[in-house]
PDB file of C-alpha atoms in Angstrom:
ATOM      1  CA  UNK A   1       0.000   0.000   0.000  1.00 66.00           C
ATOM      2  CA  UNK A   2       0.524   3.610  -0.159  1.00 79.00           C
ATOM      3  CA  UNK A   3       2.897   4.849   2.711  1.00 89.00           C
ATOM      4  CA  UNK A   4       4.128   8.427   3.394  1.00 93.00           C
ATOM      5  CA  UNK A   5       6.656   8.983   6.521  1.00 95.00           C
ATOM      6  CA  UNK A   6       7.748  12.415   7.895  1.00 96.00           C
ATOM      7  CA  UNK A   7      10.905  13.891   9.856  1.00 96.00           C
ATOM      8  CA  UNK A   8      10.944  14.176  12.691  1.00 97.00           C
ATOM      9  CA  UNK A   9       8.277  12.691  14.490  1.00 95.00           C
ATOM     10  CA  UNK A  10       8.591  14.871  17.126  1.00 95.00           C
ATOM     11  CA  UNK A  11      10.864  18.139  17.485  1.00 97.00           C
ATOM     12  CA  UNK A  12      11.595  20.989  20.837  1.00 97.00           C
ATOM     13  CA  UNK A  13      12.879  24.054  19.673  1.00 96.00           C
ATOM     14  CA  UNK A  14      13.675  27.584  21.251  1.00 96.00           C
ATOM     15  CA  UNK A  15      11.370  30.418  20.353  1.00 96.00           C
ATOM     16  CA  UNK A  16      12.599  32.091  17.457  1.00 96.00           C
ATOM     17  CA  UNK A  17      14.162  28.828  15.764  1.00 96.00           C
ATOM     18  CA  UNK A  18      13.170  27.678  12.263  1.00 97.00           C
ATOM     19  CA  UNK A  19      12.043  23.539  12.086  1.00 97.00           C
ATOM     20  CA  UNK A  20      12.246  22.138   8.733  1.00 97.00           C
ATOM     21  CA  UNK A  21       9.595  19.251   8.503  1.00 97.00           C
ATOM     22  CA  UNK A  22       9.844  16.262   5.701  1.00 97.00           C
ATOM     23  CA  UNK A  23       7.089  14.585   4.337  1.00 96.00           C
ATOM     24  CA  UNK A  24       7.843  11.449   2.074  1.00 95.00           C
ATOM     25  CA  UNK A  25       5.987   9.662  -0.406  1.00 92.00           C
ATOM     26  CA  UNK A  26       8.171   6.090  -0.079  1.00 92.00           C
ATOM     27  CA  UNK A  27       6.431   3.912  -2.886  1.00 87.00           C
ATOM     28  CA  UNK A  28       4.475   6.220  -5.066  1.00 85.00           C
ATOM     29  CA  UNK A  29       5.098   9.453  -6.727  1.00 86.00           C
ATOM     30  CA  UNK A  30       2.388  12.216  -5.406  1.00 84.00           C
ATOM     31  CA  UNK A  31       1.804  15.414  -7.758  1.00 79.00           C
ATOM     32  CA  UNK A  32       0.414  17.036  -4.564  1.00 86.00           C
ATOM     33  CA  UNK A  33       0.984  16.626  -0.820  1.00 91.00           C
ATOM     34  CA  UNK A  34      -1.169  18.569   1.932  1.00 93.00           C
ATOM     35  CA  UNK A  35       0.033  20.197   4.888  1.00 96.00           C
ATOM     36  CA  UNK A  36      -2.673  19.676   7.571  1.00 95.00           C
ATOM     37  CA  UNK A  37      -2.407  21.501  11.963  1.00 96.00           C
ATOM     38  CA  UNK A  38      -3.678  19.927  14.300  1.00 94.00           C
ATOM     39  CA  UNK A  39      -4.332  21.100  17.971  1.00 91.00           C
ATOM     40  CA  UNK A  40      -5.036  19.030  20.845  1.00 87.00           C
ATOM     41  CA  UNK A  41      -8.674  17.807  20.467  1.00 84.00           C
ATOM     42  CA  UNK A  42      -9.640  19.760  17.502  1.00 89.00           C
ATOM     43  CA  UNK A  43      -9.856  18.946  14.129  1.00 90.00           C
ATOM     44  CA  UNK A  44      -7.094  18.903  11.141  1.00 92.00           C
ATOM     45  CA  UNK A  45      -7.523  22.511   9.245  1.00 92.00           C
ATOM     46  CA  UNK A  46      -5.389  22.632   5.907  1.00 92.00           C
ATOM     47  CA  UNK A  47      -2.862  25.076   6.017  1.00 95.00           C
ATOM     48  CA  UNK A  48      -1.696  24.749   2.086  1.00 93.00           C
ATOM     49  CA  UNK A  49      -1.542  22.189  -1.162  1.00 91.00           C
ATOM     50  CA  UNK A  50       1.604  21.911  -2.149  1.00 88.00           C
ATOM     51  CA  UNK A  51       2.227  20.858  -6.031  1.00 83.00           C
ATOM     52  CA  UNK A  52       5.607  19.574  -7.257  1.00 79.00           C
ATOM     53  CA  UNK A  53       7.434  22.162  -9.241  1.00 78.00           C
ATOM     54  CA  UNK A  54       5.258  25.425  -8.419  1.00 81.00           C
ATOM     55  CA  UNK A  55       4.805  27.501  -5.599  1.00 85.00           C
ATOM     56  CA  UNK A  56       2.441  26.257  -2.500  1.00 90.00           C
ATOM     57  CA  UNK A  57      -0.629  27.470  -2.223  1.00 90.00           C
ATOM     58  CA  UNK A  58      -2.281  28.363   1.307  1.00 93.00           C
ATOM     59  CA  UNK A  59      -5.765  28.983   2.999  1.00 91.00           C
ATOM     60  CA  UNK A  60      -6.679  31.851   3.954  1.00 90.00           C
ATOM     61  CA  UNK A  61      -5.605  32.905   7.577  1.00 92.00           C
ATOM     62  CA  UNK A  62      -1.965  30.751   6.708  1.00 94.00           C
ATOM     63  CA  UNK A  63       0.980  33.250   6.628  1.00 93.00           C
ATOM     64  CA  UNK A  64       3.177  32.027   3.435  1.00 92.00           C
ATOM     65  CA  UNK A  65       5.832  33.855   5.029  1.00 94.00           C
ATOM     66  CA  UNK A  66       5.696  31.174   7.868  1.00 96.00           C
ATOM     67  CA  UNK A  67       5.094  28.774   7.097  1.00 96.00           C
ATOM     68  CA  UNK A  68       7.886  27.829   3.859  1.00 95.00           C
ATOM     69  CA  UNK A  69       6.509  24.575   1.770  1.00 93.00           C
ATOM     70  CA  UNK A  70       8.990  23.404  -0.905  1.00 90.00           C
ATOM     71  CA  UNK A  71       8.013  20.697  -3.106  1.00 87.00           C
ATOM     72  CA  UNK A  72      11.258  19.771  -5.367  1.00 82.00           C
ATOM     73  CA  UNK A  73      10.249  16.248  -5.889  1.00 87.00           C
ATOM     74  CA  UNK A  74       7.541  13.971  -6.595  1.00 87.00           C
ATOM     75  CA  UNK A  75       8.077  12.104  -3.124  1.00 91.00           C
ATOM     76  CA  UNK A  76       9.257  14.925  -1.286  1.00 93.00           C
ATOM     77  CA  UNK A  77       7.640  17.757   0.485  1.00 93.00           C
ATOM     78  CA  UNK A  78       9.099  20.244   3.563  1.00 95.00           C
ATOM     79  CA  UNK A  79       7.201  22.746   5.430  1.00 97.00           C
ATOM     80  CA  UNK A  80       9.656  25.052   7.522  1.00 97.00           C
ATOM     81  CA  UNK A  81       8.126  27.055  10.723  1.00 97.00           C
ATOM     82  CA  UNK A  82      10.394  29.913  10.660  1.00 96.00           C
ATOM     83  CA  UNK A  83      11.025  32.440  13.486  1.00 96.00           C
ATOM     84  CA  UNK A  84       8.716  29.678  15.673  1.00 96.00           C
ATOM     85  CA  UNK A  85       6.614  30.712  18.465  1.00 96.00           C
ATOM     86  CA  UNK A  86       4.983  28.542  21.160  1.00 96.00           C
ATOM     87  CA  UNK A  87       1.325  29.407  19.667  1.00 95.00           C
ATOM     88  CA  UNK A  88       2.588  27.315  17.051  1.00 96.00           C
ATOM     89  CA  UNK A  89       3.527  24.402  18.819  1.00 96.00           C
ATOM     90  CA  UNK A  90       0.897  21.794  17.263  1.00 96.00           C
ATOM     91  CA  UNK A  91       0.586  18.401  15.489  1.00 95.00           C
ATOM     92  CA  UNK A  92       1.861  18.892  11.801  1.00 97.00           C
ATOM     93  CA  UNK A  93       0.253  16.177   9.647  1.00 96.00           C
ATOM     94  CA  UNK A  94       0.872  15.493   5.924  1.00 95.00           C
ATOM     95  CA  UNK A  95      -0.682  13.511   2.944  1.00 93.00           C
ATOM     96  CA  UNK A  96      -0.344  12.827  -0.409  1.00 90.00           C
ATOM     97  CA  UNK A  97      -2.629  11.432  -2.841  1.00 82.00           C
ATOM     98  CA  UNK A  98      -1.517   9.426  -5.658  1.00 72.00           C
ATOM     99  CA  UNK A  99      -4.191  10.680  -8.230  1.00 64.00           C
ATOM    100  CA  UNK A 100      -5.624   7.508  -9.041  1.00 59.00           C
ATOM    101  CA  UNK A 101      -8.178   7.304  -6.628  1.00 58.00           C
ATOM    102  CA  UNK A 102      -9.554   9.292  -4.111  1.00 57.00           C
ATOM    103  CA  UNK A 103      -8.046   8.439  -1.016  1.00 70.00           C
ATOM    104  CA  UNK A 104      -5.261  10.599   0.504  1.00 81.00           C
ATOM    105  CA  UNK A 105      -2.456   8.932   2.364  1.00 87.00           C
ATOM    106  CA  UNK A 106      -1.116  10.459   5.804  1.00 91.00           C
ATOM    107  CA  UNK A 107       1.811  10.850   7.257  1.00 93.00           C
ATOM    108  CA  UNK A 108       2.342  10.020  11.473  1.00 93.00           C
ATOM    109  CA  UNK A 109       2.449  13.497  12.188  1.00 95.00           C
ATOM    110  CA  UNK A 110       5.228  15.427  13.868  1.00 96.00           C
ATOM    111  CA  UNK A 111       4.745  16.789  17.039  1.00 96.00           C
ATOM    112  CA  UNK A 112       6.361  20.296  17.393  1.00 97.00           C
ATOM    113  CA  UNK A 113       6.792  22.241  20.742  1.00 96.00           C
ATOM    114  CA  UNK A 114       7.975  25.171  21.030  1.00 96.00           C
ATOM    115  CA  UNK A 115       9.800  26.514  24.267  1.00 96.00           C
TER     116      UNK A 115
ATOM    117  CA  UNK B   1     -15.953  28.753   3.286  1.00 68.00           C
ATOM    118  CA  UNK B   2     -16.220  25.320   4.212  1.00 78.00           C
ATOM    119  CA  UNK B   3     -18.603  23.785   7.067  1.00 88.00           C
ATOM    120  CA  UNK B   4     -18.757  20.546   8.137  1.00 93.00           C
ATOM    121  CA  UNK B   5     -20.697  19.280  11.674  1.00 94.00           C
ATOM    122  CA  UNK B   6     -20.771  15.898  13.472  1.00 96.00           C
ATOM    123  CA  UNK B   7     -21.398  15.834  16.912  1.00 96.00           C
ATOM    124  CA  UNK B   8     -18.687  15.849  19.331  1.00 95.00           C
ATOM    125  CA  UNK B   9     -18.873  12.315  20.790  1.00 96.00           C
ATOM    126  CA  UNK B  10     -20.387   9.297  21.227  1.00 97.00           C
ATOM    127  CA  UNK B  11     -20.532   6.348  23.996  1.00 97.00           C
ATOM    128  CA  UNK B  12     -21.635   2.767  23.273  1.00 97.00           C
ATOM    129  CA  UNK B  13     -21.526  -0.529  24.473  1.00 97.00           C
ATOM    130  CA  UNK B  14     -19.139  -3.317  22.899  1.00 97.00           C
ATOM    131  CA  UNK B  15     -21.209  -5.688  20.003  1.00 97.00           C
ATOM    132  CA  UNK B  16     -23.484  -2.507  19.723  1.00 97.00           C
ATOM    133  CA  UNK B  17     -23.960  -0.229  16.182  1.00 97.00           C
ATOM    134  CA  UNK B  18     -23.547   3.965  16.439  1.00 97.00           C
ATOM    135  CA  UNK B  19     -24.267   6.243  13.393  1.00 98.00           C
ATOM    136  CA  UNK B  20     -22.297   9.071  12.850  1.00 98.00           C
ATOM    137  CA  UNK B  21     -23.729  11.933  11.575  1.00 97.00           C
ATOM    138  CA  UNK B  22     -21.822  14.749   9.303  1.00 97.00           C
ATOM    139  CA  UNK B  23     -23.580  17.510   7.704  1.00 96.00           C
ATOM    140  CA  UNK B  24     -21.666  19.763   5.063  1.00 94.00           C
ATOM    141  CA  UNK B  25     -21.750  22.828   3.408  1.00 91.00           C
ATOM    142  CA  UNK B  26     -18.620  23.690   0.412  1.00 84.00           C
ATOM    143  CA  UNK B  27     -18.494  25.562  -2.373  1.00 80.00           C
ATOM    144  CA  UNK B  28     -17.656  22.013  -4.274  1.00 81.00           C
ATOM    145  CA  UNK B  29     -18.317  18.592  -3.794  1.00 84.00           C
ATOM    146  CA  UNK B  30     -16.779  15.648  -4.746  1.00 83.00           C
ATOM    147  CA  UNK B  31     -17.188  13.135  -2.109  1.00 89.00           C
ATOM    148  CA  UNK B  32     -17.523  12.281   1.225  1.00 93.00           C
ATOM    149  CA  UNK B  33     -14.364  10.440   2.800  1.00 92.00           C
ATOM    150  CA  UNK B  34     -14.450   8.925   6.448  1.00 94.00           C
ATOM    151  CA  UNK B  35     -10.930   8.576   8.203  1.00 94.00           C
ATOM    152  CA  UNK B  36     -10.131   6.883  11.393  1.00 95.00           C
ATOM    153  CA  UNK B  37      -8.218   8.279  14.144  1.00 95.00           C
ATOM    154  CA  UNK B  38      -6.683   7.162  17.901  1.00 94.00           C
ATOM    155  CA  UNK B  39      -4.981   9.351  20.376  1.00 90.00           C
ATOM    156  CA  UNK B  40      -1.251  10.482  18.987  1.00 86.00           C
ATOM    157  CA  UNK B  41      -2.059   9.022  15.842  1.00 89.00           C
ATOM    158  CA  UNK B  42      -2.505  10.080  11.873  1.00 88.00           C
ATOM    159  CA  UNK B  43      -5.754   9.503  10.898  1.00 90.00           C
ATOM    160  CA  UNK B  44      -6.274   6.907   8.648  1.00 89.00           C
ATOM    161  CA  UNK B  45      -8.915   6.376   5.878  1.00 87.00           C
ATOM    162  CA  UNK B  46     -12.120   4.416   6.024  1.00 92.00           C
ATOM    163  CA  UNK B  47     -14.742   4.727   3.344  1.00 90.00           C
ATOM    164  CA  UNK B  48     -15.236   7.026   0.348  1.00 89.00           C
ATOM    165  CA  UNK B  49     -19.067   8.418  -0.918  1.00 92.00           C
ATOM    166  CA  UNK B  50     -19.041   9.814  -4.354  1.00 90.00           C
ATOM    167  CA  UNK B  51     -22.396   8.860  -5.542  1.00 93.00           C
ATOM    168  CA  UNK B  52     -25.536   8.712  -3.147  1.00 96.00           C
ATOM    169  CA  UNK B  53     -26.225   5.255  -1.253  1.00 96.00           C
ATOM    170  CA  UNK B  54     -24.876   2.953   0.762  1.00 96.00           C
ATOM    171  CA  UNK B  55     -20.879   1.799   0.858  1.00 93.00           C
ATOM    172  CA  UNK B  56     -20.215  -1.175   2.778  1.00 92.00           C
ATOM    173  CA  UNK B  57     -16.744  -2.584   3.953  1.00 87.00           C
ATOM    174  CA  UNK B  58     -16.647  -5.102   6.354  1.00 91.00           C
ATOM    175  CA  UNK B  59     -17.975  -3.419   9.645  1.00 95.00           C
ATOM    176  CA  UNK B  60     -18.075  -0.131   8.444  1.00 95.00           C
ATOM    177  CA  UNK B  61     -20.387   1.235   6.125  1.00 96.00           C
ATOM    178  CA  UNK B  62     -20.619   4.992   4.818  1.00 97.00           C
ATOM    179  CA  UNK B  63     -23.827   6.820   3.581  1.00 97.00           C
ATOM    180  CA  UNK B  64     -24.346   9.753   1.342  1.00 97.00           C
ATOM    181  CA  UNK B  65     -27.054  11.818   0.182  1.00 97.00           C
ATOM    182  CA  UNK B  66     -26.142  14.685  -1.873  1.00 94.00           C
ATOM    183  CA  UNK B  67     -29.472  16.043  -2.220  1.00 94.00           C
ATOM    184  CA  UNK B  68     -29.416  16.557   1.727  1.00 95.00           C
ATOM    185  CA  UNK B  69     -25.498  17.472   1.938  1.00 94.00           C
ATOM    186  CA  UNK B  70     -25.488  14.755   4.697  1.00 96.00           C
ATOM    187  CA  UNK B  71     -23.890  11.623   4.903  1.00 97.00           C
ATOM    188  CA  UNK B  72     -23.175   9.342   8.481  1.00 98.00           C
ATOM    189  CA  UNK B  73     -20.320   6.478   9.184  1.00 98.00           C
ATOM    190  CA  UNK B  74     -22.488   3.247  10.775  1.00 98.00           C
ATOM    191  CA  UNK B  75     -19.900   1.254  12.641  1.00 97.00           C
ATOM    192  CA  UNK B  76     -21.371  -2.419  13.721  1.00 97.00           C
ATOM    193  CA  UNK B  77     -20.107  -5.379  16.145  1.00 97.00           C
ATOM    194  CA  UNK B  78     -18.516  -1.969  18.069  1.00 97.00           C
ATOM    195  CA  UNK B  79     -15.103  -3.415  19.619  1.00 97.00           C
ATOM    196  CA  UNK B  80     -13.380  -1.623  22.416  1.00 97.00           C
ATOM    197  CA  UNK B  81     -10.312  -0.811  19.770  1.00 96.00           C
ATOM    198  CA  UNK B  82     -12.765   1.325  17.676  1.00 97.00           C
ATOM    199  CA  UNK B  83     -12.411   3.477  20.409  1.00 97.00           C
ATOM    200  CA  UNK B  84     -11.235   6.621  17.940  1.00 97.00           C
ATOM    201  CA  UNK B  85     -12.178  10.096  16.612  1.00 96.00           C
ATOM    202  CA  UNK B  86     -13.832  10.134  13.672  1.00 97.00           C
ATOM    203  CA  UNK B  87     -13.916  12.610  11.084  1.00 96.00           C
ATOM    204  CA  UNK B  88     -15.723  13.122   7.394  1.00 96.00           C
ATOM    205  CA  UNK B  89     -14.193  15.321   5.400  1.00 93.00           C
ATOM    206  CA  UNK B  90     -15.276  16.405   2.303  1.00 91.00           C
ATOM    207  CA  UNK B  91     -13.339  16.869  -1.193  1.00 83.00           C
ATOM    208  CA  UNK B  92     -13.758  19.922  -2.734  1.00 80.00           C
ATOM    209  CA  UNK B  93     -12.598  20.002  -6.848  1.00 77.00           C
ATOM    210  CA  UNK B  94     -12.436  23.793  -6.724  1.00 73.00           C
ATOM    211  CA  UNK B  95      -9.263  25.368  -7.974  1.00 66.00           C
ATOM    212  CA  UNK B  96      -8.125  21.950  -9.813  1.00 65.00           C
ATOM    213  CA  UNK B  97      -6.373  20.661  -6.352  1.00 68.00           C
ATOM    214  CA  UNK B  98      -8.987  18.226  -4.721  1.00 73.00           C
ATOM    215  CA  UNK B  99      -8.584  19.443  -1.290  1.00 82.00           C
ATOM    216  CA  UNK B 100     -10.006  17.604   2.041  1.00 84.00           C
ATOM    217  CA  UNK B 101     -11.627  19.297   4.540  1.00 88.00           C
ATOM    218  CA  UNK B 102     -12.047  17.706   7.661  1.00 92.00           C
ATOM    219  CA  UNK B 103     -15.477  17.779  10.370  1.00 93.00           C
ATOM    220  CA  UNK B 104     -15.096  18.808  13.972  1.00 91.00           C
ATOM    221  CA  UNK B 105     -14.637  15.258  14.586  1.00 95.00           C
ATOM    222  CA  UNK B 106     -16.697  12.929  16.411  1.00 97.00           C
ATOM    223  CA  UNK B 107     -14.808  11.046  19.538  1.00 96.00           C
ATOM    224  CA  UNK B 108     -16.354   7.161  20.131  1.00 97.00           C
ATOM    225  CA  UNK B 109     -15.974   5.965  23.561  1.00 97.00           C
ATOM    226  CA  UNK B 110     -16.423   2.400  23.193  1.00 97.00           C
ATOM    227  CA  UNK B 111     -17.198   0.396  26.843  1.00 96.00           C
ATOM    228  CA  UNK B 112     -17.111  -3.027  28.231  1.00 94.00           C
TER     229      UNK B 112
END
């Protein structure tokens, strides 16, 4: 089956540090990869769709500025928290879909805390 | 904007059957997923709805009717390990990109 992993699964970081987060496509390729926050008890809320080769694109209420998404490959997607806060300290899911069907594959999550 | 509502939880007994509702409002519709999800986990998928009726698969079976924007999860022969949160999420063909969004969620105490 489909599986997508992501690095690391769990990260504690000084205010004002920037955490890079991987999210990997291991046996498919995925034109597009979602970035998903989730807080304790509360439900995912997409914070962009990131397509390989062109610029991310983010909901509304998501500072770009943020929250960097790169998408170089077709197995490989980062989202960087720069300049991190502790409001932002939350789950950080991804997913990819393969396009064939309509099921989107998630990553485990990373945890992020921010001191 | 994007609404979707399912009520926040649920308690039943092992062996019994709970419906879960979810109600939606998007500006596009493609279908109604179901995903899976424990404590500290990443939610995983359960059933897809593109078309109205009834999806079965194994224990779980999906509904959808478009008409009504409403669609429920019906979980039978509950076991203590579907003790999860539960969220629909709908996917939404605007802008080319097929985005999910995801319910409130709907947590499922399962007891002895």
């Amino acid at each position: 089956g489909a599986v997508v992993s992501q690095h690391p699964s769990w990260v504690i970081c000084k205010s004002g540090t920037s955490v890079k987060i991987e999210c990997r496509s291991l046996d498919f390729q995925a034109t597009t990869m979602f970035w998903y926050r989730q807080f304790p008890k509360q439900s995912l809320m997409l914070m962009a769709t990131s397509n390989e080769g062109s610029k991310a694109t983010y909901e509304q209420g998501v500072e770009k500025d943020k929250f960097l998404i790169n998408h170089a490959s077709l197995t490989l997607s980062t989202l960087t928290v720069t300049s991190a806060h502790p409001e932002d300290s939350s789950f950080y899911i991804c997913s990819a879909r393969t396009g064939r069907n309509n099921e989107q594959f998630f990553g485990p999550g990373t945890r992020l805390t921010v001191l | 904007g994007q609404s979707l509502e399912q009520p926040s939880e649920v308690t039943a007994v092992e062996g019994a059957i709970v419906q879960i509702n979810c109600t939606y409002q998007t500006s596009g519709f493609y279908g109604l997923s179901w995903y899976q999800q424990h404590d500290g986990g990443a939610p995983t998928f359960l059933s897809y709805n593109a078309l109205d009726g009834l999806e079965e698969t194994g224990r779980f079976s999906s509904f959808l009717s478009r008409s009504d924007s409403y669609g429920y999860l019906l979980l039978q022969e509950l076991q203590m390990k579907d003790s999860a949160s539960y969220f629909c999420a709908v996917r939404d063909p605007s802008d080319n990109f097929n985005k999910f969004y995801f319910g409130s969620g709907t947590k499922l105490n399962v007891k002895p």
